[in-house]
C-alpha cells in the first residue's frame, strides 16, 4: 500500500491512473478504523480498479467543546487493517497540508446542515462538506463510499455532489453492528464497560420503533416510549426524529418511506444511529 501525504502528489497519481483508464474508488475516513469502515473499503474494491482511503481527523468539523483532541488515533493499526483489506493508496495529509495559512473558503449545504445533528453541532456539516469537497478535488475519484450510520451526512454529501454537478458516484454502505446491535463507531471507545452494555439501547429502541409502528399512528407517543427506554439506561436523548429519507423533512404523520434517526449522549460519548422503520 502506498502512503501519500502531499496533495500535489495525490493529484498527480490520480491523474496518471485516470489516463490509464483506471476507475478510482474512494473511502474518506477519520481513522481508528473498524469493521464499518472496512466494509466501505470492500464496496470500493468491488466497484473500482484502485482503492484510495483517506485518514484525516478534520478539525473544522469539531466544535470548540468537542472531542477533536481526544478523538482516537492509531495509524499503525489502521495501516495494517487497510493493507489486509486490499487498499491501494492511503492518503494521510497533515492539518497544515489541508488548511494552509490564508485558507478561507467554506462549502455549505443550506438547511440540511442546520437540522438534527447540525442543530446540536453548529458548523459541523459545513466542516464535513468543505473537507469532502477538498478531498474529492485531491483524490479525483470516480466513486466514493459513505456509511449509512451517518445518514444525514450521507444525504448532505449526495446533495452537494448533485448541486455542484460533480461527476462522482456516491455509494452508500449499510450500518455494521456489533453482535449485540450497537452500531460500530470509533467513538464507542469512549464508553466504560457498563455504558457499553447500556449503549445497545439505541439499537433496541430502533427495533422497537420498527415493530411498534405497525400498530401505532401517533409518532409523538412512539417517540415518548423510545425516550423512556433510552433514559432508563442512563442515556440522555439529544434528538429522536422520524424523517422522509429523501427530503430529510421531519414526518409528523406515519408515511412510508420513513427513517428514524437518533442521537444520545451516554457518559462521555455522543452516539448516533438510525434505521428504516417503514
Ligand atoms: O464520516 C467521517 O468519518 C467524516 O465526517 C468524513 C466524511 C471522513 C469527513 O471528515
PDB file of C-alpha atoms and ligand atoms in Angstrom:
ATOM      1  CA  UNK A   1       0.000   0.000   0.000  1.00  0.00           C
ATOM      2  CA  UNK A   2       1.353   3.374  -0.997  1.00  0.00           C
ATOM      3  CA  UNK A   3       1.160   6.178   1.562  1.00  0.00           C
ATOM      4  CA  UNK A   4       0.771   9.703   0.229  1.00  0.00           C
ATOM      5  CA  UNK A   5       0.958  12.762   2.463  1.00  0.00           C
ATOM      6  CA  UNK A   6       1.026  15.599  -0.063  1.00  0.00           C
ATOM      7  CA  UNK A   7      -1.973  16.901  -2.053  1.00  0.00           C
ATOM      8  CA  UNK A   8       0.029  17.582  -5.212  1.00  0.00           C
ATOM      9  CA  UNK A   9       1.445  14.057  -5.237  1.00  0.00           C
ATOM     10  CA  UNK A  10      -2.008  12.540  -4.726  1.00  0.00           C
ATOM     11  CA  UNK A  11      -3.410  14.643  -7.581  1.00  0.00           C
ATOM     12  CA  UNK A  12      -0.567  13.594  -9.864  1.00  0.00           C
ATOM     13  CA  UNK A  13      -1.070   9.892  -9.072  1.00  0.00           C
ATOM     14  CA  UNK A  14      -4.827  10.141  -9.633  1.00  0.00           C
ATOM     15  CA  UNK A  15      -4.293  11.966 -12.906  1.00  0.00           C
ATOM     16  CA  UNK A  16      -1.969   9.158 -14.092  1.00  0.00           C
ATOM     17  CA  UNK A  17      -4.463   6.484 -13.032  1.00  0.00           C
ATOM     18  CA  UNK A  18      -7.250   8.239 -14.900  1.00  0.00           C
ATOM     19  CA  UNK A  19      -5.082   8.468 -18.035  1.00  0.00           C
ATOM     20  CA  UNK A  20      -4.544   4.700 -17.783  1.00  0.00           C
ATOM     21  CA  UNK A  21      -8.331   4.300 -17.722  1.00  0.00           C
ATOM     22  CA  UNK A  22      -8.423   3.075 -14.115  1.00  0.00           C
ATOM     23  CA  UNK A  23     -11.569   3.555 -12.021  1.00  0.00           C
ATOM     24  CA  UNK A  24     -10.712   5.203  -8.688  1.00  0.00           C
ATOM     25  CA  UNK A  25     -12.844   4.299  -5.661  1.00  0.00           C
ATOM     26  CA  UNK A  26     -12.510   6.455  -2.540  1.00  0.00           C
ATOM     27  CA  UNK A  27     -13.346   5.990   1.147  1.00  0.00           C
ATOM     28  CA  UNK A  28     -12.809   9.124   3.281  1.00  0.00           C
ATOM     29  CA  UNK A  29     -12.329   8.391   6.997  1.00  0.00           C
ATOM     30  CA  UNK A  30     -11.025   9.925  10.194  1.00  0.00           C
ATOM     31  CA  UNK A  31      -9.128   6.719  11.013  1.00  0.00           C
ATOM     32  CA  UNK A  32      -9.281   4.431  14.041  1.00  0.00           C
ATOM     33  CA  UNK A  33     -10.818   2.006  11.625  1.00  0.00           C
ATOM     34  CA  UNK A  34     -13.348  -0.669  12.486  1.00  0.00           C
ATOM     35  CA  UNK A  35     -15.360  -3.207  10.526  1.00  0.00           C
ATOM     36  CA  UNK A  36     -17.803  -0.458   9.467  1.00  0.00           C
ATOM     37  CA  UNK A  37     -15.067   1.436   7.614  1.00  0.00           C
ATOM     38  CA  UNK A  38     -13.590  -1.788   6.249  1.00  0.00           C
ATOM     39  CA  UNK A  39     -16.960  -2.794   4.798  1.00  0.00           C
ATOM     40  CA  UNK A  40     -16.870   0.505   2.857  1.00  0.00           C
ATOM     41  CA  UNK A  41     -13.391  -0.426   1.571  1.00  0.00           C
ATOM     42  CA  UNK A  42     -14.876  -3.752   0.381  1.00  0.00           C
ATOM     43  CA  UNK A  43     -17.593  -1.864  -1.534  1.00  0.00           C
ATOM     44  CA  UNK A  44     -14.969   0.412  -3.116  1.00  0.00           C
ATOM     45  CA  UNK A  45     -12.888  -2.658  -4.084  1.00  0.00           C
ATOM     46  CA  UNK A  46     -15.826  -4.315  -5.813  1.00  0.00           C
ATOM     47  CA  UNK A  47     -16.625  -1.207  -7.829  1.00  0.00           C
ATOM     48  CA  UNK A  48     -13.226   0.130  -8.847  1.00  0.00           C
ATOM     49  CA  UNK A  49      -9.686  -0.721 -10.008  1.00  0.00           C
ATOM     50  CA  UNK A  50      -7.801   1.338  -7.440  1.00  0.00           C
ATOM     51  CA  UNK A  51      -8.954   1.984  -3.872  1.00  0.00           C
ATOM     52  CA  UNK A  52      -7.890   5.163  -2.083  1.00  0.00           C
ATOM     53  CA  UNK A  53      -8.666   5.626   1.622  1.00  0.00           C
ATOM     54  CA  UNK A  54      -8.009   8.919   3.396  1.00  0.00           C
ATOM     55  CA  UNK A  55      -7.332   9.268   7.101  1.00  0.00           C
ATOM     56  CA  UNK A  56      -7.691  12.840   8.299  1.00  0.00           C
ATOM     57  CA  UNK A  57      -9.142  13.929  11.623  1.00  0.00           C
ATOM     58  CA  UNK A  58     -10.678  17.100  10.286  1.00  0.00           C
ATOM     59  CA  UNK A  59     -10.522  19.889  12.890  1.00  0.00           C
ATOM     60  CA  UNK A  60     -13.127  22.087  11.171  1.00  0.00           C
ATOM     61  CA  UNK A  61     -15.967  19.622  11.771  1.00  0.00           C
ATOM     62  CA  UNK A  62     -15.448  19.612  15.552  1.00  0.00           C
ATOM     63  CA  UNK A  63     -16.996  22.321  17.747  1.00  0.00           C
ATOM     64  CA  UNK A  64     -14.854  24.195  20.309  1.00  0.00           C
ATOM     65  CA  UNK A  65     -16.036  21.946  23.158  1.00  0.00           C
ATOM     66  CA  UNK A  66     -15.963  18.701  21.194  1.00  0.00           C
ATOM     67  CA  UNK A  67     -13.543  15.784  21.133  1.00  0.00           C
ATOM     68  CA  UNK A  68     -11.019  16.809  18.439  1.00  0.00           C
ATOM     69  CA  UNK A  69      -8.006  16.365  20.742  1.00  0.00           C
ATOM     70  CA  UNK A  70      -9.232  13.087  22.288  1.00  0.00           C
ATOM     71  CA  UNK A  71     -10.501  11.590  19.034  1.00  0.00           C
ATOM     72  CA  UNK A  72      -8.850   8.121  18.936  1.00  0.00           C
ATOM     73  CA  UNK A  73      -5.918   7.710  16.553  1.00  0.00           C
ATOM     74  CA  UNK A  74      -3.821   4.620  15.734  1.00  0.00           C
ATOM     75  CA  UNK A  75      -2.116   4.938  12.373  1.00  0.00           C
ATOM     76  CA  UNK A  76      -0.031   1.756  12.595  1.00  0.00           C
ATOM     77  CA  UNK A  77      -3.089  -0.400  13.293  1.00  0.00           C
ATOM     78  CA  UNK A  78      -5.085   1.377  10.560  1.00  0.00           C
ATOM     79  CA  UNK A  79      -2.317   0.774   8.002  1.00  0.00           C
ATOM     80  CA  UNK A  80      -2.276  -2.937   8.782  1.00  0.00           C
ATOM     81  CA  UNK A  81      -6.057  -3.251   8.510  1.00  0.00           C
ATOM     82  CA  UNK A  82      -6.123  -1.350   5.213  1.00  0.00           C
ATOM     83  CA  UNK A  83      -3.350  -3.459   3.739  1.00  0.00           C
ATOM     84  CA  UNK A  84      -5.145  -6.673   4.735  1.00  0.00           C
ATOM     85  CA  UNK A  85      -8.316  -5.362   3.133  1.00  0.00           C
ATOM     86  CA  UNK A  86      -6.652  -4.514  -0.175  1.00  0.00           C
ATOM     87  CA  UNK A  87      -6.476  -0.715  -0.033  1.00  0.00           C
ATOM     88  CA  UNK A  88      -4.010   0.524  -2.685  1.00  0.00           C
ATOM     89  CA  UNK A  89      -3.311   4.077  -1.555  1.00  0.00           C
ATOM     90  CA  UNK A  90      -3.618   5.713   1.860  1.00  0.00           C
ATOM     91  CA  UNK A  91      -3.897   9.498   1.687  1.00  0.00           C
ATOM     92  CA  UNK A  92      -2.746  10.821   5.047  1.00  0.00           C
ATOM     93  CA  UNK A  93      -2.327  14.611   4.991  1.00  0.00           C
ATOM     94  CA  UNK A  94      -1.420  16.871   7.917  1.00  0.00           C
ATOM     95  CA  UNK A  95      -3.692  19.691   9.112  1.00  0.00           C
ATOM     96  CA  UNK A  96      -1.234  22.244   7.616  1.00  0.00           C
ATOM     97  CA  UNK A  97      -1.361  20.453   4.270  1.00  0.00           C
ATOM     98  CA  UNK A  98      -5.175  20.611   4.207  1.00  0.00           C
ATOM     99  CA  UNK A  99      -5.579  24.090   5.717  1.00  0.00           C
ATOM    100  CA  UNK A 100      -2.534  26.225   4.870  1.00  0.00           C
ATOM    101  CA  UNK A 101      -2.368  29.785   6.225  1.00  0.00           C
ATOM    102  CA  UNK A 102      -4.872  32.031   4.454  1.00  0.00           C
ATOM    103  CA  UNK A 103      -7.492  29.328   3.935  1.00  0.00           C
ATOM    104  CA  UNK A 104     -10.954  30.910   3.975  1.00  0.00           C
ATOM    105  CA  UNK A 105     -13.415  29.085   1.709  1.00  0.00           C
ATOM    106  CA  UNK A 106     -16.378  27.087   3.015  1.00  0.00           C
ATOM    107  CA  UNK A 107     -18.835  24.738   1.361  1.00  0.00           C
ATOM    108  CA  UNK A 108     -22.295  24.828   2.905  1.00  0.00           C
ATOM    109  CA  UNK A 109     -25.382  22.779   2.067  1.00  0.00           C
ATOM    110  CA  UNK A 110     -28.158  25.079   3.281  1.00  0.00           C
ATOM    111  CA  UNK A 111     -30.904  23.960   5.695  1.00  0.00           C
ATOM    112  CA  UNK A 112     -29.969  20.276   5.755  1.00  0.00           C
ATOM    113  CA  UNK A 113     -26.795  21.237   7.636  1.00  0.00           C
ATOM    114  CA  UNK A 114     -28.759  23.049  10.341  1.00  0.00           C
ATOM    115  CA  UNK A 115     -31.161  20.321  11.485  1.00  0.00           C
ATOM    116  CA  UNK A 116     -30.833  17.205  13.683  1.00  0.00           C
ATOM    117  CA  UNK A 117     -27.062  16.675  14.262  1.00  0.00           C
ATOM    118  CA  UNK A 118     -26.468  20.112  12.735  1.00  0.00           C
ATOM    119  CA  UNK A 119     -28.674  21.763  15.368  1.00  0.00           C
ATOM    120  CA  UNK A 120     -26.629  20.310  18.248  1.00  0.00           C
ATOM    121  CA  UNK A 121     -23.289  20.641  16.449  1.00  0.00           C
ATOM    122  CA  UNK A 122     -23.288  24.101  14.803  1.00  0.00           C
ATOM    123  CA  UNK A 123     -20.828  24.279  11.906  1.00  0.00           C
ATOM    124  CA  UNK A 124     -20.227  20.516  11.914  1.00  0.00           C
ATOM    125  CA  UNK A 125     -21.641  19.758   8.465  1.00  0.00           C
ATOM    126  CA  UNK A 126     -20.005  22.842   6.946  1.00  0.00           C
ATOM    127  CA  UNK A 127     -16.697  21.358   8.126  1.00  0.00           C
ATOM    128  CA  UNK A 128     -17.636  17.996   6.619  1.00  0.00           C
ATOM    129  CA  UNK A 129     -18.757  19.317   3.219  1.00  0.00           C
ATOM    130  CA  UNK A 130     -15.737  21.612   2.952  1.00  0.00           C
ATOM    131  CA  UNK A 131     -13.226  18.838   3.666  1.00  0.00           C
ATOM    132  CA  UNK A 132     -15.036  16.283   1.488  1.00  0.00           C
ATOM    133  CA  UNK A 133     -15.104  18.729  -1.440  1.00  0.00           C
ATOM    134  CA  UNK A 134     -11.349  19.274  -0.969  1.00  0.00           C
ATOM    135  CA  UNK A 135     -10.681  15.533  -0.710  1.00  0.00           C
ATOM    136  CA  UNK A 136     -12.692  14.933  -3.894  1.00  0.00           C
ATOM    137  CA  UNK A 137     -10.556  17.517  -5.731  1.00  0.00           C
ATOM    138  CA  UNK A 138      -7.366  15.937  -4.404  1.00  0.00           C
ATOM    139  CA  UNK A 139      -8.221  12.241  -4.908  1.00  0.00           C
ATOM    140  CA  UNK A 140     -10.295  12.760  -8.097  1.00  0.00           C
ATOM    141  CA  UNK A 141     -12.356   9.596  -7.535  1.00  0.00           C
ATOM    142  CA  UNK A 142     -14.952   8.192  -9.919  1.00  0.00           C
ATOM    143  CA  UNK A 143     -16.904   6.903  -6.940  1.00  0.00           C
ATOM    144  CA  UNK A 144     -16.901   7.394  -3.180  1.00  0.00           C
ATOM    145  CA  UNK A 145     -18.424   5.267  -0.432  1.00  0.00           C
ATOM    146  CA  UNK A 146     -20.126   6.697   2.686  1.00  0.00           C
ATOM    147  CA  UNK A 147     -21.736   4.748   5.527  1.00  0.00           C
ATOM    148  CA  UNK A 148     -25.439   4.978   6.343  1.00  0.00           C
ATOM    149  CA  UNK A 149     -24.538   5.207  10.041  1.00  0.00           C
ATOM    150  CA  UNK A 150     -24.089   8.930   9.390  1.00  0.00           C
ATOM    151  CA  UNK A 151     -27.313   9.086   7.395  1.00  0.00           C
ATOM    152  CA  UNK A 152     -27.669  12.873   7.465  1.00  0.00           C
ATOM    153  CA  UNK A 153     -24.020  13.254   6.378  1.00  0.00           C
ATOM    154  CA  UNK A 154     -24.565  10.797   3.508  1.00  0.00           C
ATOM    155  CA  UNK A 155     -27.612  12.716   2.245  1.00  0.00           C
ATOM    156  CA  UNK A 156     -25.824  16.085   2.580  1.00  0.00           C
ATOM    157  CA  UNK A 157     -22.849  14.795   0.562  1.00  0.00           C
ATOM    158  CA  UNK A 158     -25.189  13.410  -2.115  1.00  0.00           C
ATOM    159  CA  UNK A 159     -26.924  16.812  -2.232  1.00  0.00           C
ATOM    160  CA  UNK A 160     -23.598  18.656  -2.571  1.00  0.00           C
ATOM    161  CA  UNK A 161     -22.436  16.372  -5.382  1.00  0.00           C
ATOM    162  CA  UNK A 162     -25.735  16.820  -7.229  1.00  0.00           C
ATOM    163  CA  UNK A 163     -25.982  20.563  -6.677  1.00  0.00           C
ATOM    164  CA  UNK A 164     -22.375  21.178  -7.745  1.00  0.00           C
ATOM    165  CA  UNK A 165     -22.613  18.823 -10.761  1.00  0.00           C
ATOM    166  CA  UNK A 166     -19.668  16.797  -9.544  1.00  0.00           C
ATOM    167  CA  UNK A 167     -19.055  13.726 -11.659  1.00  0.00           C
ATOM    168  CA  UNK A 168     -18.703  11.344  -8.709  1.00  0.00           C
ATOM    169  CA  UNK A 169     -20.959   8.424  -7.886  1.00  0.00           C
ATOM    170  CA  UNK A 170     -21.818   8.197  -4.179  1.00  0.00           C
ATOM    171  CA  UNK A 171     -22.374   4.640  -2.971  1.00  0.00           C
ATOM    172  CA  UNK A 172     -23.990   4.108   0.445  1.00  0.00           C
ATOM    173  CA  UNK A 173     -22.759   1.345   2.769  1.00  0.00           C
ATOM    174  CA  UNK A 174     -25.026  -0.412   5.271  1.00  0.00           C
ATOM    175  CA  UNK A 175     -24.576   0.085   9.011  1.00  0.00           C
ATOM    176  CA  UNK A 176     -22.313  -2.577  10.519  1.00  0.00           C
ATOM    177  CA  UNK A 177     -23.266  -3.594  14.053  1.00  0.00           C
ATOM    178  CA  UNK A 178     -21.601  -5.410  16.926  1.00  0.00           C
ATOM    179  CA  UNK A 179     -23.192  -8.781  17.810  1.00  0.00           C
ATOM    180  CA  UNK A 180     -25.464  -7.103  20.365  1.00  0.00           C
ATOM    181  CA  UNK A 181     -26.682  -4.470  17.914  1.00  0.00           C
ATOM    182  CA  UNK A 182     -24.548  -1.447  18.795  1.00  0.00           C
ATOM    183  CA  UNK A 183     -23.612   0.370  15.578  1.00  0.00           C
ATOM    184  CA  UNK A 184     -19.832   0.363  15.109  1.00  0.00           C
ATOM    185  CA  UNK A 185     -18.230   3.738  15.727  1.00  0.00           C
ATOM    186  CA  UNK A 186     -14.737   4.960  16.616  1.00  0.00           C
ATOM    187  CA  UNK A 187     -16.418   6.859  19.474  1.00  0.00           C
ATOM    188  CA  UNK A 188     -17.579   3.604  21.125  1.00  0.00           C
ATOM    189  CA  UNK A 189     -14.089   3.542  22.701  1.00  0.00           C
ATOM    190  CA  UNK A 190     -15.239   6.392  24.988  1.00  0.00           C
ATOM    191  CA  UNK A 191     -17.741   4.052  26.691  1.00  0.00           C
ATOM    192  CA  UNK A 192     -16.981   2.430  30.048  1.00  0.00           C
ATOM    193  CA  UNK A 193     -17.769  -1.335  30.166  1.00  0.00           C
ATOM    194  CA  UNK A 194     -21.080  -0.583  31.885  1.00  0.00           C
ATOM    195  CA  UNK A 195     -22.033   2.200  29.425  1.00  0.00           C
ATOM    196  CA  UNK A 196     -21.023  -0.094  26.565  1.00  0.00           C
ATOM    197  CA  UNK A 197     -23.657  -2.637  27.699  1.00  0.00           C
ATOM    198  CA  UNK A 198     -26.330   0.020  28.136  1.00  0.00           C
ATOM    199  CA  UNK A 199     -25.497   1.635  24.777  1.00  0.00           C
ATOM    200  CA  UNK A 200     -27.308  -1.191  22.972  1.00  0.00           C
ATOM    201  CA  UNK A 201     -30.480   0.707  23.900  1.00  0.00           C
ATOM    202  CA  UNK A 202     -30.121   2.856  20.756  1.00  0.00           C
ATOM    203  CA  UNK A 203     -30.469  -0.249  18.595  1.00  0.00           C
ATOM    204  CA  UNK A 204     -33.177  -1.736  20.820  1.00  0.00           C
ATOM    205  CA  UNK A 205     -35.199   1.486  20.652  1.00  0.00           C
ATOM    206  CA  UNK A 206     -34.970   1.497  16.843  1.00  0.00           C
ATOM    207  CA  UNK A 207     -36.003  -2.150  16.542  1.00  0.00           C
ATOM    208  CA  UNK A 208     -38.855  -1.430  18.969  1.00  0.00           C
ATOM    209  CA  UNK A 209     -39.968   1.511  16.769  1.00  0.00           C
ATOM    210  CA  UNK A 210     -39.870  -0.660  13.635  1.00  0.00           C
ATOM    211  CA  UNK A 211     -42.203  -3.177  15.280  1.00  0.00           C
ATOM    212  CA  UNK A 212     -44.448  -0.737  17.164  1.00  0.00           C
ATOM    213  CA  UNK A 213     -45.039   1.493  14.112  1.00  0.00           C
ATOM    214  CA  UNK A 214     -47.054  -1.326  12.525  1.00  0.00           C
ATOM    215  CA  UNK A 215     -49.808  -0.877  15.104  1.00  0.00           C
ATOM    216  CA  UNK A 216     -49.341   2.748  16.103  1.00  0.00           C
ATOM    217  CA  UNK A 217     -50.430   6.015  14.453  1.00  0.00           C
ATOM    218  CA  UNK A 218     -49.152   8.624  16.884  1.00  0.00           C
ATOM    219  CA  UNK A 219     -45.459   9.333  16.290  1.00  0.00           C
ATOM    220  CA  UNK A 220     -45.167  11.590  19.372  1.00  0.00           C
ATOM    221  CA  UNK A 221     -46.355   8.719  21.528  1.00  0.00           C
ATOM    222  CA  UNK A 222     -43.797   6.380  19.947  1.00  0.00           C
ATOM    223  CA  UNK A 223     -41.039   8.959  20.440  1.00  0.00           C
ATOM    224  CA  UNK A 224     -42.013   9.229  24.109  1.00  0.00           C
ATOM    225  CA  UNK A 225     -41.761   5.460  24.554  1.00  0.00           C
ATOM    226  CA  UNK A 226     -38.346   5.397  22.889  1.00  0.00           C
ATOM    227  CA  UNK A 227     -37.123   8.278  25.026  1.00  0.00           C
ATOM    228  CA  UNK A 228     -38.236   6.453  28.192  1.00  0.00           C
ATOM    229  CA  UNK A 229     -36.427   3.285  27.078  1.00  0.00           C
ATOM    230  CA  UNK A 230     -33.212   5.243  26.485  1.00  0.00           C
ATOM    231  CA  UNK A 231     -33.428   7.260  29.702  1.00  0.00           C
ATOM    232  CA  UNK A 232     -33.971   4.091  31.734  1.00  0.00           C
ATOM    233  CA  UNK A 233     -30.498   3.018  30.570  1.00  0.00           C
ATOM    234  CA  UNK A 234     -28.954   6.328  31.595  1.00  0.00           C
ATOM    235  CA  UNK A 235     -28.839   7.767  28.064  1.00  0.00           C
ATOM    236  CA  UNK A 236     -29.512  11.467  27.530  1.00  0.00           C
ATOM    237  CA  UNK A 237     -31.517  11.973  24.349  1.00  0.00           C
ATOM    238  CA  UNK A 238     -30.263  14.717  22.041  1.00  0.00           C
ATOM    239  CA  UNK A 239     -32.948  14.045  19.444  1.00  0.00           C
ATOM    240  CA  UNK A 240     -35.233  11.323  18.131  1.00  0.00           C
ATOM    241  CA  UNK A 241     -36.791  12.137  14.795  1.00  0.00           C
ATOM    242  CA  UNK A 242     -38.808  10.399  12.091  1.00  0.00           C
ATOM    243  CA  UNK A 243     -37.896  11.641   8.633  1.00  0.00           C
ATOM    244  CA  UNK A 244     -38.613  11.331   4.958  1.00  0.00           C
ATOM    245  CA  UNK A 245     -35.262   9.808   3.870  1.00  0.00           C
ATOM    246  CA  UNK A 246     -35.348  11.648   0.535  1.00  0.00           C
ATOM    247  CA  UNK A 247     -36.151  15.225   1.606  1.00  0.00           C
ATOM    248  CA  UNK A 248     -34.851  14.839   5.199  1.00  0.00           C
ATOM    249  CA  UNK A 249     -38.060  16.567   6.320  1.00  0.00           C
ATOM    250  CA  UNK A 250     -39.476  15.547   9.651  1.00  0.00           C
ATOM    251  CA  UNK A 251     -42.514  13.287   9.350  1.00  0.00           C
ATOM    252  CA  UNK A 252     -45.291  14.265  11.713  1.00  0.00           C
ATOM    253  CA  UNK A 253     -47.514  11.507  10.449  1.00  0.00           C
ATOM    254  CA  UNK A 254     -46.893   7.874   9.664  1.00  0.00           C
ATOM    255  CA  UNK A 255     -45.975   7.510   5.998  1.00  0.00           C
ATOM    256  CA  UNK A 256     -43.652   5.214   4.083  1.00  0.00           C
ATOM    257  CA  UNK A 257     -40.736   5.606   3.415  1.00  0.00           C
ATOM    258  CA  UNK A 258     -39.729   6.658   6.878  1.00  0.00           C
ATOM    259  CA  UNK A 259     -36.414   6.518   8.756  1.00  0.00           C
ATOM    260  CA  UNK A 260     -35.839   7.113  12.426  1.00  0.00           C
ATOM    261  CA  UNK A 261     -32.647   8.975  13.382  1.00  0.00           C
ATOM    262  CA  UNK A 262     -31.437   9.429  16.921  1.00  0.00           C
ATOM    263  CA  UNK A 263     -28.547  10.889  18.873  1.00  0.00           C
ATOM    264  CA  UNK A 264     -27.920  10.003  22.501  1.00  0.00           C
ATOM    265  CA  UNK A 265     -25.283  11.013  24.994  1.00  0.00           C
ATOM    266  CA  UNK A 266     -24.026   8.080  27.027  1.00  0.00           C
ATOM    267  CA  UNK A 267     -21.364   9.170  29.511  1.00  0.00           C
ATOM    268  CA  UNK A 268     -18.644  10.945  27.515  1.00  0.00           C
ATOM    269  CA  UNK A 269     -19.821   9.597  24.155  1.00  0.00           C
ATOM    270  CA  UNK A 270     -22.364  11.125  21.805  1.00  0.00           C
ATOM    271  CA  UNK A 271     -23.736   8.182  19.824  1.00  0.00           C
ATOM    272  CA  UNK A 272     -25.894   8.234  16.706  1.00  0.00           C
ATOM    273  CA  UNK A 273     -27.863   5.510  14.969  1.00  0.00           C
ATOM    274  CA  UNK A 274     -30.737   5.189  12.508  1.00  0.00           C
ATOM    275  CA  UNK A 275     -32.983   2.644  10.855  1.00  0.00           C
ATOM    276  CA  UNK A 276     -35.539   2.421   8.089  1.00  0.00           C
ATOM    277  CA  UNK A 277     -38.708   1.731  10.031  1.00  0.00           C
ATOM    278  CA  UNK A 278     -41.480   1.969   7.424  1.00  0.00           C
TER     279      UNK A 278
HETATM  280  O1  LIG B   1     -17.610  10.328   8.400  1.00  0.00           O
HETATM  281  C1  LIG B   1     -16.450  10.723   8.633  1.00  0.00           C
HETATM  282  O2  LIG B   1     -15.584   9.991   9.129  1.00  0.00           O
HETATM  283  C2  LIG B   1     -16.082  12.162   8.322  1.00  0.00           C
HETATM  284  O3  LIG B   1     -17.142  13.016   8.576  1.00  0.00           O
HETATM  285  C3  LIG B   1     -15.539  12.371   6.901  1.00  0.00           C
HETATM  286  C4  LIG B   1     -16.585  12.033   5.856  1.00  0.00           C
HETATM  287  C5  LIG B   1     -14.307  11.496   6.690  1.00  0.00           C
HETATM  288  C6  LIG B   1     -15.136  13.833   6.689  1.00  0.00           C
HETATM  289  O4  LIG B   1     -14.148  14.219   7.588  1.00  0.00           O
END
